Structure formats: structure tokens, C-alpha cells
C-alpha positions as CSV (number, residue, x, y, z in Angstrom):
1,M,-38.9,3.0,-5.8
2,S,-36.1,5.6,-6.1
3,V,-32.4,4.7,-6.2
4,G,-32.0,6.7,-3.0
5,E,-34.5,4.4,-1.2
6,I,-33.0,1.0,-2.1
7,L,-29.7,1.1,-0.2
8,S,-30.3,-0.8,3.0
9,G,-29.1,0.5,6.4
10,V,-28.0,-3.0,7.4
11,A,-24.4,-2.9,8.7
12,G,-21.8,-5.0,6.9
13,D,-19.8,-7.7,8.5
14,G,-16.3,-6.7,7.5
15,H,-15.4,-5.7,11.1
16,R,-16.0,-9.3,12.3
17,R,-14.0,-11.0,9.6
18,P,-11.7,-8.6,7.7
19,N,-11.1,-9.2,4.0
20,P,-7.5,-9.7,2.7
21,F,-5.4,-6.5,2.9
22,A,-7.6,-5.1,5.7
23,G,-7.6,-5.5,9.5
24,G,-3.9,-4.7,10.0
25,G,-3.9,-3.2,13.5
26,L,-1.0,-0.8,12.6
27,D,-1.0,2.4,14.5
28,R,-0.7,5.0,11.7
29,A,0.4,7.6,14.3
30,T,-0.8,10.5,12.1
31,H,0.1,13.0,14.8
32,L,3.8,12.1,14.3
33,R,3.9,12.7,10.5
34,A,4.7,16.4,10.9
35,D,7.5,15.8,13.5
36,R,10.5,16.0,11.3
37,R,13.0,15.5,14.2
38,W,11.2,12.4,15.5
39,L,11.1,10.9,12.0
40,D,14.8,11.6,11.4
41,D,15.5,9.8,14.7
42,R,13.5,6.8,13.6
43,L,15.2,6.8,10.2
44,S,18.5,6.2,12.0
45,D,17.1,3.9,14.7
46,P,18.3,0.3,14.1
47,T,15.1,-1.1,15.4
48,S,13.0,0.6,12.7
49,R,12.1,-1.4,9.6
50,V,11.6,-0.6,6.0
51,V,9.0,-2.3,3.7
52,P,10.7,-2.3,0.3
53,V,8.7,-2.1,-2.9
54,W,10.2,-2.8,-6.3
55,R,8.1,-2.1,-9.5
56,E,5.0,-2.4,-7.4
57,R,6.1,-5.8,-6.1
58,S,6.5,-6.8,-2.4
59,L,9.5,-8.5,-0.8
60,V,8.4,-11.7,0.8
61,S,9.8,-15.1,1.8
62,Q,8.2,-18.5,2.2
63,T,7.3,-19.5,5.7
64,A,5.5,-22.2,7.7
65,G,2.9,-22.2,10.4
66,E,-0.8,-21.5,10.7
67,V,-1.1,-19.5,7.5
68,A,0.7,-22.3,5.6
69,A,-1.7,-24.9,7.0
70,K,-4.6,-22.9,5.6
71,A,-2.9,-22.4,2.2
72,D,-2.1,-26.0,1.5
73,G,1.4,-25.8,2.9
74,L,2.5,-22.7,1.0
75,A,2.6,-19.3,2.8
76,Y,4.7,-16.1,2.8
77,E,5.7,-13.4,5.2
78,P,7.0,-9.9,4.5
79,V,10.8,-9.2,4.6
80,L,11.3,-6.0,6.5
81,L,14.8,-4.4,6.3
82,P,16.7,-2.4,8.9
83,P,17.4,1.1,7.7
84,A,21.1,0.5,7.2
85,V,20.4,-2.4,4.9
86,A,17.6,-0.7,2.9
87,A,19.4,2.7,2.5
88,P,22.1,1.6,-0.1
89,A,19.5,0.1,-2.4
90,S,16.6,2.4,-2.1
91,E,15.7,6.0,-2.7
92,P,17.1,8.6,-0.2
93,P,15.6,8.2,3.3
94,E,13.9,11.6,2.9
95,E,11.7,10.0,0.3
96,W,10.8,7.1,2.6
97,I,7.2,7.1,3.7
98,F,6.3,6.7,7.4
99,L,3.6,4.0,7.7
100,G,3.1,3.9,11.5
101,L,4.0,2.1,14.6
102,E,4.0,-1.7,14.7
103,G,1.5,-3.5,16.9
104,G,-0.7,-0.5,17.4
105,Q,1.4,0.6,20.4
106,A,2.9,4.0,21.0
107,G,6.2,2.3,21.8
108,G,6.2,0.0,18.8
109,R,9.0,0.2,16.3
110,A,8.6,2.6,13.4
111,L,7.8,1.2,9.9
112,F,8.6,2.9,6.6
113,A,8.0,2.1,3.0
114,A,10.6,2.8,0.3
115,E,10.8,2.4,-3.5
116,V,13.7,0.2,-4.5
117,P,15.0,1.1,-8.0
118,G,16.1,-1.7,-10.3
119,H,19.7,-2.2,-11.4
120,A,21.1,-2.1,-14.9
121,E,20.9,-5.4,-16.7
122,A,23.5,-6.7,-19.1
123,S,21.3,-5.3,-21.9
124,G,22.0,-1.8,-20.5
125,E,18.4,-1.1,-19.7
126,A,18.0,0.3,-16.2
127,G,15.3,-0.9,-13.8
128,E,14.5,-4.2,-15.5
129,G,15.8,-6.5,-12.7
130,P,15.5,-6.5,-8.9
131,P,18.2,-4.4,-7.2
132,S,21.5,-6.3,-7.0
133,D,22.3,-5.2,-3.5
134,S,18.9,-5.6,-1.9
135,P,17.6,-7.8,-0.4
136,P,20.4,-9.7,1.2
137,E,21.0,-13.1,-0.5
138,G,18.4,-15.6,0.5
139,A,16.2,-13.0,2.3
140,G,13.3,-13.4,-0.1
141,E,12.0,-12.3,-3.5
142,F,9.8,-9.6,-5.0
143,L,6.4,-11.0,-5.9
144,D,3.1,-9.6,-7.1
145,L,0.9,-9.0,-4.0
146,R,-2.2,-10.3,-6.0
147,G,-0.5,-13.7,-6.2
148,V,0.5,-14.1,-2.6
149,G,-2.0,-12.0,-0.8
150,A,-4.1,-15.0,0.3
151,M,-1.0,-16.7,1.6
152,L,-0.1,-13.9,4.1
153,G,-1.2,-13.3,7.6
154,Q,-4.0,-10.8,8.1
155,G,-1.8,-8.0,9.4
156,E,1.0,-8.8,7.0
157,G,-1.2,-8.5,4.0
158,S,-2.6,-5.2,5.2
159,L,0.9,-3.8,5.8
160,L,2.1,-4.8,2.3
161,A,-1.0,-3.4,0.7
162,Y,-0.6,-0.1,2.5
163,A,3.1,0.1,1.5
164,R,2.4,-0.8,-2.2
165,A,-0.4,1.8,-2.5
166,I,1.4,4.7,-0.9
167,V,4.7,4.1,-2.7
168,T,2.9,3.8,-6.0
169,W,1.0,7.0,-5.4
170,S,4.2,8.9,-4.4
171,G,6.1,7.7,-7.4
172,R,3.4,8.9,-9.7
173,H,3.3,12.4,-8.2
174,R,7.0,13.4,-8.4
175,F,5.9,16.4,-10.5
176,C,3.1,18.8,-9.8
177,G,-0.1,18.2,-11.6
178,T,-0.9,21.9,-11.5
179,C,2.3,23.5,-12.9
180,G,4.7,20.6,-13.7
181,A,7.4,21.5,-11.2
182,P,9.0,18.8,-9.0
183,T,7.4,18.0,-5.7
184,R,8.8,17.2,-2.3
185,P,7.4,14.9,0.4
186,E,5.9,16.3,3.6
187,Q,3.9,14.8,6.5
188,G,6.0,11.7,6.5
189,G,5.5,11.2,2.8
190,H,1.7,11.4,2.9
191,V,1.7,14.8,1.2
192,R,3.7,15.9,-1.8
193,R,4.1,19.7,-2.2
194,C,5.1,21.6,-5.3
195,R,8.6,23.0,-5.0
196,D,7.7,26.0,-7.0
197,E,6.8,28.6,-4.3
198,T,4.6,30.5,-6.7
199,C,2.4,27.4,-7.0
200,G,2.9,25.4,-3.7
201,A,0.1,23.0,-4.6
202,E,-0.4,20.1,-2.2
203,H,-1.1,16.6,-3.5
204,F,-2.7,13.9,-1.3
205,P,-3.0,10.1,-1.8
206,R,-6.2,9.2,-3.6
207,T,-8.4,6.2,-3.2
208,D,-10.8,5.3,-6.0
209,P,-14.1,3.8,-4.7
210,A,-15.4,0.9,-6.7
211,I,-18.6,-1.2,-6.1
212,I,-18.6,-4.9,-6.4
213,V,-21.9,-6.7,-6.1
214,L,-23.4,-10.2,-5.9
215,V,-26.8,-10.1,-7.7
216,T,-29.3,-12.7,-6.5
217,D,-32.6,-13.9,-7.7
218,G,-34.1,-16.5,-5.3
219,D,-31.7,-19.5,-5.2
220,R,-29.5,-18.3,-8.0
221,C,-26.8,-15.6,-8.4
222,L,-25.4,-13.7,-11.4
223,L,-21.7,-13.9,-12.3
224,G,-19.8,-12.5,-15.2
225,R,-16.6,-13.3,-17.0
226,K,-13.9,-11.2,-18.7
227,D,-11.8,-12.5,-21.5
228,I,-8.5,-11.9,-19.7
229,W,-9.4,-14.2,-16.8
230,P,-8.3,-17.8,-16.7
231,E,-10.6,-20.3,-18.3
232,G,-13.8,-21.0,-16.3
233,V,-13.4,-18.1,-13.8
234,Y,-16.7,-16.2,-13.2
235,S,-16.9,-13.4,-10.7
236,T,-19.3,-10.8,-9.3
237,L,-20.0,-7.6,-11.2
238,A,-18.0,-4.5,-10.4
239,G,-17.1,-1.0,-11.5
240,F,-15.9,2.4,-10.4
241,V,-18.1,4.9,-8.8
242,E,-18.5,7.9,-11.1
243,P,-18.4,11.6,-10.1
244,G,-21.6,12.9,-8.6
245,E,-22.9,9.3,-8.0
246,S,-23.9,7.6,-4.7
247,L,-22.9,4.1,-4.0
248,S,-26.4,2.7,-4.5
249,E,-26.6,4.5,-7.8
250,A,-23.3,3.0,-8.9
251,V,-24.6,-0.5,-8.1
252,V,-27.8,0.0,-10.0
253,R,-26.0,1.5,-13.0
254,E,-23.2,-1.0,-13.2
255,V,-25.5,-4.0,-13.0
256,R,-27.8,-2.5,-15.7
257,E,-24.9,-1.6,-18.0
258,E,-23.2,-5.0,-17.8
259,S,-26.1,-7.3,-17.7
260,G,-29.4,-5.6,-18.4
261,I,-30.7,-6.6,-15.0
262,E,-32.5,-4.2,-12.7
263,V,-31.8,-4.5,-9.0
264,G,-33.2,-3.3,-5.7
265,S,-32.6,-4.0,-2.0
266,V,-28.9,-3.0,-2.2
267,R,-27.2,-4.1,1.0
268,Y,-23.7,-3.3,2.0
269,R,-21.6,-6.3,3.1
270,S,-18.0,-5.4,3.6
271,S,-15.1,-3.5,2.0
272,Q,-11.5,-4.3,0.9
273,P,-8.5,-2.1,0.2
274,W,-7.3,-3.1,-3.3
275,P,-3.9,-1.5,-4.0
276,F,-3.8,-2.1,-7.7
277,P,-3.1,0.7,-7.8
278,A,-5.4,2.5,-5.4
279,S,-9.0,1.3,-5.1
280,L,-11.4,0.6,-2.2
281,M,-13.7,-2.2,-3.1
282,L,-17.2,-1.7,-1.5
283,G,-19.0,-5.0,-1.5
284,F,-22.8,-5.3,-1.8
285,R,-25.6,-7.8,-2.3
286,A,-28.5,-6.8,-4.5
287,E,-31.7,-8.5,-5.5
288,R,-33.1,-8.7,-9.1
289,V,-36.3,-6.8,-9.5
290,G,-36.6,-6.9,-13.3
291,G,-34.9,-6.9,-16.7
292,E,-33.6,-9.8,-18.8
293,L,-30.0,-10.9,-19.0
294,T,-28.3,-9.1,-21.8
295,V,-24.5,-9.3,-21.8
296,A,-22.6,-6.0,-22.6
297,R,-19.9,-7.5,-24.8
298,Q,-17.7,-4.4,-24.4
299,E,-17.6,-5.2,-20.6
300,L,-17.9,-9.0,-20.4
301,V,-17.6,-12.0,-22.6
302,D,-20.2,-13.9,-20.7
303,A,-22.7,-13.6,-17.8
304,R,-24.8,-16.4,-16.4
305,W,-27.2,-17.2,-13.6
306,F,-25.8,-20.0,-11.3
307,E,-28.0,-22.1,-9.1
308,R,-26.7,-23.0,-5.6
309,A,-26.4,-26.6,-6.7
310,D,-24.0,-25.5,-9.5
311,F,-21.4,-24.6,-7.0
312,A,-21.4,-28.1,-5.4
313,R,-20.6,-29.6,-8.9
314,R,-18.4,-26.7,-10.2
315,R,-15.6,-29.0,-11.2
316,E,-18.0,-31.0,-13.3
317,I,-19.3,-28.0,-15.1
318,G,-16.0,-26.2,-15.4
319,L,-16.8,-23.3,-13.0
320,R,-13.9,-21.7,-11.2
321,L,-14.4,-19.1,-8.4
322,P,-12.3,-15.9,-8.0
323,G,-9.2,-16.3,-5.9
324,R,-9.4,-16.1,-2.2
325,V,-7.6,-12.8,-2.2
326,S,-10.6,-11.1,-3.7
327,I,-13.7,-9.8,-1.9
328,S,-15.7,-11.3,-4.7
329,R,-14.9,-14.8,-3.4
330,R,-16.2,-13.8,0.0
331,L,-19.4,-12.3,-1.4
332,I,-20.1,-15.7,-3.1
333,E,-19.2,-17.8,-0.1
334,D,-21.2,-15.8,2.3
335,W,-24.3,-16.1,0.1
336,L,-23.8,-19.9,-0.2
337,A,-23.4,-20.2,3.6
338,G,-26.5,-18.2,4.2
């Protein structure tokens, strides 16, 4: 059977139960990105809000409620700043990036994302600490989205992931990759154009597709482990899609390279934005059709087959699952539930 024949047409279930960082409901209002007058009005509108990002961290505060109940009493919510509060501590407003309209409504308040530079520490090194004049005292703290993503509401996590990804991209493209000249933002910050008129190259946000797959063989599944992960954590196999490669080909290649296992019946399950810095995780399930487990040590420190029964006694055997913020956890739990 050819690689092109093994990708199933079965639809995924991500639309019914979005993964963390997806399912936000924000109206991105792409038709307004080129309207400079409208954007300028929203930048001075006190009802608009700014999502600050500092060194790829998001501004959040602890909260209570439904999310906290699901997260053992600990939950967070984004801290959104009025333009007048954000402006003194952030980059110039012309560098702010228009995210969209809140609530998916044409009349919703406008949301922007802004990079917040650090302030000079006593050591004299700039940018090492959070900005001294933002956020207002007690408003929250800048935390890594990977650590708090599972403790945010669905729409809130999606908003912060969007802001983190687009701000990171913009910050890494301040200079033209074609000629090296400075760039300027256009289209509400979603395009950066070279300021050198003889070049004029346009640069667009990129998203890197990566497959992540749960390989099954009857009543067991294959999980791998990297040496940088906490002790006992095993996860599904994953890797970037290479140029000129289809998704099914990437699944087959990555599984073979990392484990020596041959797979077929590749079925798409769901996807997840992964803004670290700019990936889209495409989740699959695939069945073993051959090969013997041979761990690629340059990729993994270990890989094992786990029986369904192993998950019921995972504390006893020292098995830890990926965090709930990852699509890997969902791929495993969906298989166990099926």
C-alpha cells in the first residue's frame, strides 16, 4: 500500500472539543486591517484593550471560578490593558498588532497585541526584568504560556497564544530577510514590508506544520521519551513536516525514524496551535503494520509499548503523561476512552 493511500478520510473531532489554545471565537476582522484611520481610532479608544507580551511571556492573574474548579483550585485569566496604560511601557502604538474584535461581534471592542520591553536592572543589563511601569502593581505577572495554558479558559488561552505567536514573529522580522533593511508594519501588523523602496519585500507570519501521532498495536500504544523531560514522562511521537512532504508521508517517516515501526491507516484526529514559537500540531492516530521497536537515540532516550492496563497503574510503574496543555495528552486519553 502506498503512502498516499494510507491517510484516512475520517474527519477529526477537534471542532467538537477544541484543544488548548484553539477555539477562541475572536473575530479577526481581516477586512479592517488595511483601514489605517479605523485602526488609529481604535488605538485611542479607551474601550480597546492591549494584550502585552514580555520576552514571550503572557500577563496573567490568578482567578477563581469554573476553570479553577477543573484545575484543582488554581486558574488564571489574561490581564488586558487600556491603551493609555499600555502605551508608556510598550513599543510605539504603530507597532501594535491588531488581533480582532472581542466576542466575534462587529461591535466588539478592539484587541491589540504589543511587545513590552524590559527595563534596566541594577546590573545595567537592559531587558532582563519585567517593565517597571507595566503592569500596574497587583495586576498580574508575566508567565510562560506553556505553564498556565491548561489553567485558562478556552477563549482566553486562544487569545494569548495568538498574541504570543504574532508578537514573536513581528519581533523576529524587524529587518528584511531579502536585503537586510528595516521593515515597517502594514495590514494591522500582519505584514512587515521592507522600507527600502528598491526592495519592498513583504514578510508574512509563518506557521510550521508538525505531525504528532499515537501509534497503536491492538491494545497497546507506543510512547517515547526525551532526556529533557521530567522523570517518567512519556509522550506521543512528533516531528516537523519537511518540504515537499505530505502529512501522511511525514507521519510514516517520523515514526520509522524514531522507532523503526512501520505504520498504516493514518487517521487525522485534531489540531492545535502551538505558539512556541509558531507551530501547528496536527494530531493523528496510526496502526502498526510492521517493523520492530528500535529507538533512535539521537531523537529519544527511550520508547516503549504501553498496554491499556499500564495507564490504570501508572503511579505504580512511574509513568507520567504529558501535561493537559498538550494535544499529546488528548490523543492518549481519547484512545483510552475508545
